[in-house]
Short mmCIF file of C-alpha atoms in Angstrom, two decimals:
data_model
loop_
_atom_site.label_atom_id
_atom_site.label_comp_id
_atom_site.label_asym_id
_atom_site.label_seq_id
_atom_site.Cartn_x
_atom_site.Cartn_y
_atom_site.Cartn_z
CA UNK A 1 -137.48 115.61 -2.09
CA UNK A 2 -134.35 113.14 -2.89
CA UNK A 3 -134.55 110.60 -5.72
CA UNK A 4 -131.67 108.02 -6.45
CA UNK A 5 -131.93 105.98 -9.60
CA UNK A 6 -129.39 102.76 -10.27
CA UNK A 7 -126.66 104.21 -8.07
CA UNK A 8 -123.39 101.93 -8.14
CA UNK A 9 -120.36 102.68 -6.13
CA UNK A 10 -116.85 100.28 -6.43
CA UNK A 11 -113.99 100.61 -3.81
CA UNK A 12 -110.82 99.47 -5.75
CA UNK A 13 -107.50 98.45 -4.88
CA UNK A 14 -104.90 97.09 -7.17
CA UNK A 15 -106.05 93.37 -6.60
CA UNK A 16 -109.58 93.32 -5.89
CA UNK A 17 -112.71 95.44 -6.54
CA UNK A 18 -115.58 95.60 -4.28
CA UNK A 19 -118.86 96.94 -4.83
CA UNK A 20 -120.44 98.98 -1.73
CA UNK A 21 -123.69 99.90 -3.77
CA UNK A 22 -125.21 98.10 -6.27
CA UNK A 23 -128.01 99.38 -8.34
CA UNK A 24 -129.77 101.61 -5.60
CA UNK A 25 -133.22 102.99 -6.53
CA UNK A 26 -134.72 105.22 -3.90
CA UNK A 27 -136.67 107.88 -3.25
CA UNK A 28 -137.18 110.57 0.01
CA UNK A 29 -140.43 112.95 0.42
CA UNK A 30 -140.26 116.23 2.49
CA UNK A 31 -140.80 115.58 5.99
CA UNK A 32 -140.13 111.88 5.84
CA UNK A 33 -138.06 109.86 8.65
CA UNK A 34 -136.33 106.85 7.11
CA UNK A 35 -134.16 104.60 8.83
CA UNK A 36 -131.58 102.16 7.07
CA UNK A 37 -130.80 98.84 8.79
CA UNK A 38 -128.80 95.84 7.76
CA UNK A 39 -125.61 93.54 8.38
CA UNK A 40 -122.28 95.67 9.24
CA UNK A 41 -120.73 96.08 5.57
CA UNK A 42 -124.24 96.21 3.80
CA UNK A 43 -123.45 99.75 2.15
CA UNK A 44 -125.67 101.47 4.82
CA UNK A 45 -123.16 104.31 5.69
CA UNK A 46 -121.85 104.66 1.88
CA UNK A 47 -125.29 105.37 0.70
CA UNK A 48 -125.75 107.42 3.84
CA UNK A 49 -122.01 109.17 2.53
CA UNK A 50 -123.16 109.74 -0.83
CA UNK A 51 -126.56 111.42 0.16
CA UNK A 52 -124.70 113.78 2.77
CA UNK A 53 -121.94 114.52 -0.25
CA UNK A 54 -119.17 113.19 1.47
CA UNK A 55 -118.61 110.82 -1.08
CA UNK A 56 -119.79 109.95 -4.65
CA UNK A 57 -120.55 106.71 -6.82
CA UNK A 58 -119.48 105.83 -10.31
CA UNK A 59 -122.74 105.28 -12.05
CA UNK A 60 -126.20 106.37 -11.41
CA UNK A 61 -128.57 109.73 -10.84
CA UNK A 62 -128.86 111.61 -7.59
CA UNK A 63 -131.31 114.40 -7.11
CA UNK A 64 -132.35 116.96 -4.54
CA UNK A 65 -135.08 118.55 -5.04
CA UNK A 66 -134.76 118.05 -8.80
CA UNK A 67 -131.22 119.19 -9.06
CA UNK A 68 -128.85 116.60 -10.18
CA UNK A 69 -125.69 116.27 -7.78
CA UNK A 70 -123.71 113.30 -8.08
CA UNK A 71 -121.08 115.01 -10.46
CA UNK A 72 -120.92 118.74 -8.85
CA UNK A 73 -117.19 119.99 -7.81
CA UNK A 74 -116.10 119.94 -4.44
CA UNK A 75 -116.92 123.51 -3.95
CA UNK A 76 -120.27 123.41 -4.96
CA UNK A 77 -120.76 120.13 -3.01
CA UNK A 78 -119.51 121.74 0.12
CA UNK A 79 -121.79 124.93 -0.36
CA UNK A 80 -124.72 122.28 -0.79
CA UNK A 81 -123.90 120.91 2.32
CA UNK A 82 -123.79 124.26 4.08
CA UNK A 83 -126.90 125.06 3.08
CA UNK A 84 -129.27 122.37 3.01
CA UNK A 85 -127.74 119.22 5.04
CA UNK A 86 -126.75 119.04 8.74
CA UNK A 87 -125.13 115.70 9.97
CA UNK A 88 -125.23 113.74 13.54
CA UNK A 89 -122.34 110.93 13.98
CA UNK A 90 -122.04 108.26 16.25
CA UNK A 91 -118.66 109.55 17.75
CA UNK A 92 -120.10 113.04 18.21
CA UNK A 93 -117.19 114.58 15.54
CA UNK A 94 -116.98 117.83 18.37
CA UNK A 95 -113.74 119.70 18.47
CA UNK A 96 -112.28 119.34 22.26
CA UNK A 97 -110.61 122.83 21.69
CA UNK A 98 -113.81 124.59 21.22
CA UNK A 99 -116.37 124.96 23.77
CA UNK A 100 -120.08 124.46 23.81
CA UNK A 101 -120.97 127.36 22.63
CA UNK A 102 -118.19 127.67 19.70
CA UNK A 103 -118.68 124.44 18.68
CA UNK A 104 -122.44 124.64 17.96
CA UNK A 105 -120.96 128.56 16.48
CA UNK A 106 -118.84 126.60 13.84
CA UNK A 107 -121.31 126.30 11.01
CA UNK A 108 -122.49 130.01 10.83
CA UNK A 109 -118.54 131.10 11.05
CA UNK A 110 -118.33 128.83 7.86
CA UNK A 111 -121.54 130.69 6.59
CA UNK A 112 -120.74 133.93 6.84
CA UNK A 113 -123.27 134.95 9.20
CA UNK A 114 -122.70 138.13 11.00
CA UNK A 115 -121.83 138.30 14.59
CA UNK A 116 -125.04 139.67 16.16
CA UNK A 117 -127.34 137.24 14.15
CA UNK A 118 -124.57 134.21 15.25
CA UNK A 119 -124.98 135.01 18.90
CA UNK A 120 -129.41 135.24 18.75
CA UNK A 121 -128.96 131.98 16.98
CA UNK A 122 -126.28 129.54 18.88
CA UNK A 123 -128.24 131.32 22.03
CA UNK A 124 -131.45 129.93 21.08
CA UNK A 125 -130.20 126.65 19.88
CA UNK A 126 -128.53 126.12 23.01
CA UNK A 127 -131.76 126.89 25.04
CA UNK A 128 -133.61 124.59 22.66
CA UNK A 129 -131.26 121.71 23.65
CA UNK A 130 -131.48 122.07 27.15
CA UNK A 131 -127.52 123.48 27.18
CA UNK A 132 -127.45 126.87 28.29
CA UNK A 133 -125.93 126.25 31.60
CA UNK A 134 -123.42 124.30 29.58
CA UNK A 135 -122.22 126.73 26.58
CA UNK A 136 -118.75 127.63 28.17
CA UNK A 137 -117.59 123.43 28.96
CA UNK A 138 -115.54 121.64 26.84
CA UNK A 139 -116.91 118.68 25.38
CA UNK A 140 -114.39 116.21 28.02
CA UNK A 141 -116.70 117.86 30.86
CA UNK A 142 -120.14 116.87 29.06
CA UNK A 143 -121.85 113.37 29.39
CA UNK A 144 -122.59 111.59 25.85
CA UNK A 145 -125.83 112.72 25.75
CA UNK A 146 -124.79 116.13 26.52
CA UNK A 147 -121.94 115.98 23.62
CA UNK A 148 -124.77 114.62 21.65
CA UNK A 149 -127.14 117.21 21.88
CA UNK A 150 -124.28 119.57 21.14
CA UNK A 151 -123.66 117.71 18.05
CA UNK A 152 -127.82 118.19 16.82
CA UNK A 153 -127.35 121.47 17.92
CA UNK A 154 -124.91 122.13 15.51
CA UNK A 155 -126.31 120.03 12.88
CA UNK A 156 -129.53 122.17 13.12
CA UNK A 157 -128.14 125.20 13.48
CA UNK A 158 -127.85 126.30 9.89
CA UNK A 159 -131.72 124.86 9.44
CA UNK A 160 -130.98 122.61 6.96
CA UNK A 161 -134.15 120.88 4.99
CA UNK A 162 -132.34 117.22 5.93
CA UNK A 163 -130.59 115.50 8.60
CA UNK A 164 -128.59 112.95 8.26
CA UNK A 165 -128.07 110.75 11.05
CA UNK A 166 -125.23 107.48 11.55
CA UNK A 167 -126.06 105.60 14.33
CA UNK A 168 -126.57 108.68 16.50
CA UNK A 169 -126.96 106.68 19.62
CA UNK A 170 -124.55 104.17 19.09
CA UNK A 171 -122.27 105.29 21.71
CA UNK A 172 -125.12 106.05 24.29
CA UNK A 173 -126.65 104.42 27.17
CA UNK A 174 -130.61 103.76 27.17
CA UNK A 175 -131.91 107.10 28.78
CA UNK A 176 -129.16 109.22 26.97
CA UNK A 177 -130.21 106.97 23.61
CA UNK A 178 -133.79 107.78 24.00
CA UNK A 179 -133.13 111.74 24.56
CA UNK A 180 -131.50 112.16 21.27
CA UNK A 181 -134.46 110.02 19.37
CA UNK A 182 -137.39 112.37 20.89
CA UNK A 183 -134.99 115.18 19.82
CA UNK A 184 -135.12 113.85 16.45
CA UNK A 185 -138.75 112.98 16.52
CA UNK A 186 -139.50 116.50 17.67
CA UNK A 187 -137.46 117.92 14.56
CA UNK A 188 -139.36 115.99 12.31
CA UNK A 189 -142.75 116.53 13.84
CA UNK A 190 -141.43 120.17 12.44
CA UNK A 191 -141.07 119.40 9.29
CA UNK A 192 -137.34 118.38 9.38
CA UNK A 193 -136.54 115.09 6.87
CA UNK A 194 -134.26 112.53 8.95
CA UNK A 195 -132.49 109.93 7.03
CA UNK A 196 -130.75 107.48 9.74
CA UNK A 197 -128.57 104.47 9.69
CA UNK A 198 -129.27 102.27 12.56
CA UNK A 199 -128.40 98.81 13.77
CA UNK A 200 -131.44 99.61 16.67
CA UNK A 201 -134.59 97.72 15.74
CA UNK A 202 -136.23 100.17 19.01
CA UNK A 203 -134.21 103.30 17.26
CA UNK A 204 -136.18 102.59 13.75
CA UNK A 205 -139.18 102.14 15.43
CA UNK A 206 -139.57 106.31 15.73
CA UNK A 207 -138.95 106.84 12.12
CA UNK A 208 -142.15 106.20 9.68
CA UNK A 209 -140.08 103.91 6.87
CA UNK A 210 -137.14 101.53 7.27
CA UNK A 211 -135.19 100.67 4.53
CA UNK A 212 -133.20 97.11 5.04
CA UNK A 213 -129.94 96.77 2.75
CA UNK A 214 -128.02 93.50 2.07
CA UNK A 215 -124.75 93.28 0.20
CA UNK A 216 -124.74 97.15 -1.38
CA UNK A 217 -128.66 96.06 -2.07
CA UNK A 218 -132.16 97.65 -1.06
CA UNK A 219 -133.97 94.23 -0.73
CA UNK A 220 -137.03 95.44 1.28
CA UNK A 221 -139.00 98.24 2.70
CA UNK A 222 -141.64 98.53 5.38
CA UNK A 223 -143.91 101.22 6.17
CA UNK A 224 -144.36 101.46 9.92
CA UNK A 225 -147.95 100.99 10.84
CA UNK A 226 -148.36 103.35 13.94
CA UNK A 227 -146.73 106.25 11.18
CA UNK A 228 -148.55 105.30 8.02
CA UNK A 229 -150.99 107.86 8.65
CA UNK A 230 -148.98 110.29 8.54
CA UNK A 231 -147.36 110.13 5.28
CA UNK A 232 -151.01 109.60 3.27
#
């Protein structure tokens, strides 16, 4: 599904050049749940941003279902993201002025989905996320766990093949964090591919494979024993 070869990313200022990613080679199979771990500044979020076409790299190759994406124009990147990728962020990234219903609906409006179909899909998603009774509430009227469920619902509403999650439980207590991880596991069991950046060994234990990064490089990978059979 995803194939990255020799990916290299630099950040430059007038005085210094920093290598954020160095010759990263990385594959993800359809239906995998991969966690990316490592110390702060190791390149985890940069890699996730490149995978999500929110950033680009100077060198290497990035293919998604055999389509080269690295050098797409901004318009084509935006269209690809809308069609194939859902994002879940640590900070939720909800729009405070919109209700729960409107936040979840927004990607469908951008995608040009008709009003009746939007209504059906949003209502079904809110029920799935156990948020139907909160549809008219605004984000600041919700708990952190509820806000993250809204964010997950928004990420899923266009039925993406890939979910990219950046510290999805980072702002949550353990109870709400486990609830979000349960949702991600359920999605993965239904066939959604998930790549998650996390500092939490507990959260990483839910995934089928853990990739460890340091200094912009992948240094080791570990297949989770209890998940290994599912990938054979």
